[in-house]
Tab-separated table of C-alpha atoms in Angstrom:
chain	number	residue	atom	x	y	z
G	1	UNK	CA	4.445	-12.163	-4.387
G	2	UNK	CA	1.713	-11.920	-1.708
G	3	UNK	CA	-0.060	-8.278	-1.992
G	4	UNK	CA	0.973	-6.303	1.122
G	5	UNK	CA	-1.287	-3.390	2.885
G	6	UNK	CA	0.055	-0.133	3.445
G	7	UNK	CA	0.927	-0.967	6.999
G	8	UNK	CA	3.392	-3.770	5.645
G	9	UNK	CA	1.095	-6.488	6.588
G	10	UNK	CA	0.326	-9.474	4.164
G	11	UNK	CA	-3.192	-9.636	2.948
G	12	UNK	CA	-5.545	-11.836	5.463
G	13	UNK	CA	-8.600	-13.913	3.927
G	14	UNK	CA	-10.778	-10.963	3.717
G	15	UNK	CA	-8.099	-8.965	2.074
G	16	UNK	CA	-6.096	-5.631	3.093
G	17	UNK	CA	-6.781	-3.961	6.060
G	18	UNK	CA	-9.349	-1.882	5.173
G	19	UNK	CA	-11.167	-4.450	4.399
G	20	UNK	CA	-11.219	-5.876	8.006
G	21	UNK	CA	-11.684	-2.707	8.945
G	22	UNK	CA	-15.108	-2.005	6.966
G	23	UNK	CA	-16.080	-5.354	8.313
G	24	UNK	CA	-15.446	-4.558	11.854
G	25	UNK	CA	-17.324	-1.168	11.356
G	26	UNK	CA	-20.166	-3.200	10.014
G	27	UNK	CA	-20.364	-5.369	12.536
G	28	UNK	CA	-20.447	-2.861	15.394
G	29	UNK	CA	-23.649	-1.215	14.027
G	30	UNK	CA	-25.314	-4.620	15.310
G	31	UNK	CA	-23.613	-5.344	18.334
G	32	UNK	CA	-23.270	-2.683	20.831
G	33	UNK	CA	-20.869	-4.538	23.034
G	34	UNK	CA	-18.376	-4.665	20.229
G	35	UNK	CA	-19.071	-1.200	19.741
G	36	UNK	CA	-17.266	-0.164	22.804
G	37	UNK	CA	-13.858	-0.930	21.145
G	38	UNK	CA	-14.640	1.761	18.528
G	39	UNK	CA	-12.458	4.521	19.502
G	40	UNK	CA	-9.634	2.117	19.827
G	41	UNK	CA	-10.469	0.258	16.428
G	42	UNK	CA	-10.248	3.664	14.489
G	43	UNK	CA	-6.949	5.239	16.210
G	44	UNK	CA	-5.156	1.860	15.489
G	45	UNK	CA	-6.377	1.833	12.222
G	46	UNK	CA	-5.709	5.367	11.346
G	47	UNK	CA	-2.134	5.275	13.052
G	48	UNK	CA	-1.353	2.056	11.260
G	49	UNK	CA	-2.478	3.556	7.777
G	50	UNK	CA	-2.095	7.346	8.317
G	51	UNK	CA	-2.666	8.141	4.683
G	52	UNK	CA	-6.266	7.495	5.303
G	53	UNK	CA	-6.959	9.973	7.775
G	54	UNK	CA	-5.695	13.446	8.393
G	55	UNK	CA	-2.504	14.272	9.894
G	56	UNK	CA	-3.387	16.940	12.242
G	57	UNK	CA	-5.632	14.066	14.446
G	58	UNK	CA	-2.974	11.571	14.401
G	59	UNK	CA	-1.084	13.139	17.705
G	60	UNK	CA	-4.716	12.880	19.879
G	61	UNK	CA	-5.436	9.367	18.332
G	62	UNK	CA	-1.786	8.447	19.551
G	63	UNK	CA	-2.542	9.796	23.090
G	64	UNK	CA	-6.057	7.931	22.846
G	65	UNK	CA	-4.421	4.879	22.716
G	66	UNK	CA	-2.133	5.455	25.390
G	67	UNK	CA	-5.035	6.535	27.365
G	68	UNK	CA	-6.945	3.253	26.769
G	69	UNK	CA	-3.780	1.162	27.868
G	70	UNK	CA	-3.486	3.112	31.035
G	71	UNK	CA	-7.245	3.565	32.002
G	72	UNK	CA	-9.050	0.500	30.438
G	73	UNK	CA	-12.018	0.735	27.761
G	74	UNK	CA	-14.285	1.864	30.319
G	75	UNK	CA	-12.564	5.015	30.662
G	76	UNK	CA	-12.374	5.280	27.188
G	77	UNK	CA	-16.325	4.834	26.830
G	78	UNK	CA	-16.554	7.521	29.475
G	79	UNK	CA	-14.180	10.111	27.683
G	80	UNK	CA	-16.017	9.248	24.441
G	81	UNK	CA	-19.456	9.997	25.989
G	82	UNK	CA	-18.339	13.267	27.885
G	83	UNK	CA	-16.679	14.451	24.148
G	84	UNK	CA	-20.263	13.762	22.355
G	85	UNK	CA	-21.922	15.380	24.844
G	86	UNK	CA	-19.543	18.457	24.910
G	87	UNK	CA	-20.298	18.119	20.820
G	88	UNK	CA	-23.714	18.560	20.964
G	89	UNK	CA	-25.296	20.951	18.976
G	90	UNK	CA	-26.764	22.648	22.095
G	91	UNK	CA	-23.474	22.766	23.618
G	92	UNK	CA	-20.800	25.997	23.303
G	93	UNK	CA	-18.580	23.722	24.457
G	94	UNK	CA	-15.734	21.982	22.237
G	95	UNK	CA	-13.775	19.150	22.425
G	96	UNK	CA	-11.965	18.742	25.975
G	97	UNK	CA	-8.743	17.109	25.443
G	98	UNK	CA	-7.252	17.976	28.602
G	99	UNK	CA	-7.627	14.235	29.852
G	100	UNK	CA	-4.953	13.281	27.092
G	101	UNK	CA	-2.518	15.925	27.723
G	102	UNK	CA	-0.327	13.447	30.333
G	103	UNK	CA	0.277	11.347	27.734
G	104	UNK	CA	3.310	11.584	25.048
G	105	UNK	CA	2.928	13.335	21.815
G	106	UNK	CA	3.189	11.367	18.695
G	107	UNK	CA	6.881	10.642	18.324
G	108	UNK	CA	8.082	12.093	14.893
G	109	UNK	CA	9.736	10.366	11.829
G	110	UNK	CA	6.684	8.108	11.477
G	111	UNK	CA	5.034	6.046	10.255
G	112	UNK	CA	6.362	3.058	10.970
G	113	UNK	CA	6.853	0.540	8.125
G	114	UNK	CA	5.430	-2.503	10.004
G	115	UNK	CA	3.707	-3.260	13.080
G	116	UNK	CA	3.893	-6.842	14.845
G	117	UNK	CA	0.177	-7.109	14.492
G	118	UNK	CA	-2.440	-5.659	12.130
G	119	UNK	CA	-6.009	-5.934	11.176
G	120	UNK	CA	-5.041	-8.512	8.519
G	121	UNK	CA	-3.875	-10.772	11.788
G	122	UNK	CA	-7.411	-10.984	13.301
G	123	UNK	CA	-9.115	-14.333	12.998
G	124	UNK	CA	-12.811	-14.324	11.236
G	125	UNK	CA	-15.145	-16.965	11.049
G	126	UNK	CA	-18.912	-17.856	11.871
G	127	UNK	CA	-19.588	-14.941	14.483
G	128	UNK	CA	-17.824	-12.594	12.574
G	129	UNK	CA	-14.658	-11.235	14.623
G	130	UNK	CA	-16.878	-12.071	17.707
G	131	UNK	CA	-16.471	-15.784	16.991
G	132	UNK	CA	-14.815	-16.686	20.181
G	133	UNK	CA	-16.456	-13.803	22.607
G	134	UNK	CA	-16.693	-10.307	23.311
G	135	UNK	CA	-13.871	-10.764	26.369
G	136	UNK	CA	-11.293	-12.490	23.503
G	137	UNK	CA	-12.234	-9.834	20.772
G	138	UNK	CA	-11.197	-7.102	23.375
G	139	UNK	CA	-8.249	-8.797	24.343
G	140	UNK	CA	-7.189	-8.740	20.485
G	141	UNK	CA	-8.114	-5.042	20.370
G	142	UNK	CA	-5.577	-4.321	23.299
G	143	UNK	CA	-2.803	-6.411	21.566
G	144	UNK	CA	-3.750	-4.191	18.240
G	145	UNK	CA	-3.352	-1.061	20.256
G	146	UNK	CA	-0.101	-2.233	22.108
G	147	UNK	CA	1.504	-3.249	18.810
G	148	UNK	CA	0.453	0.043	17.184
G	149	UNK	CA	2.220	2.503	20.224
G	150	UNK	CA	5.104	-0.226	20.180
G	151	UNK	CA	5.782	0.392	16.580
G	152	UNK	CA	5.445	4.362	16.719
G	153	UNK	CA	7.462	4.406	19.960
G	154	UNK	CA	10.430	2.514	18.454
G	155	UNK	CA	11.083	5.149	15.818
G	156	UNK	CA	14.276	6.408	15.681
G	157	UNK	CA	17.515	6.524	13.686
G	158	UNK	CA	17.968	3.109	11.553
G	159	UNK	CA	14.411	1.886	12.544
G	160	UNK	CA	12.301	1.023	9.236
G	161	UNK	CA	9.824	4.039	8.468
G	162	UNK	CA	7.671	4.995	5.479
G	163	UNK	CA	7.829	8.469	6.570
């Protein structure tokens, strides 16, 4: 029987999703164009593997993904930069989560048992995760975000969940 990740995905050539996630984080450190999807990568990973994060942040991570799919990666970068500036030790301001207020809260009953796309599905080769360019990598991150939101949105009576 094949090994499966916590999110229900079978392990890929690099291992479980955690292996993919950690490799992506390492590659981001060397590639600023890849790093622009960092917030999306983190939110997707933690929503697909909530035991690896903190439950109190899942709602905002869910809203961040909705914000991303609604407004795009450039808007995510602007909001992230705004949050970092507000979190500066010289600033007395706290995080401003109001841009995420219009988005739906995290549905109850999760986490989902499976997602139609996971980190284990990502291709990896010479050039790492950017083997066929940053634009294609961005499309893959968008597909992961959509699969993550869809699985959470579809929770309900009779749907598979681990919760």
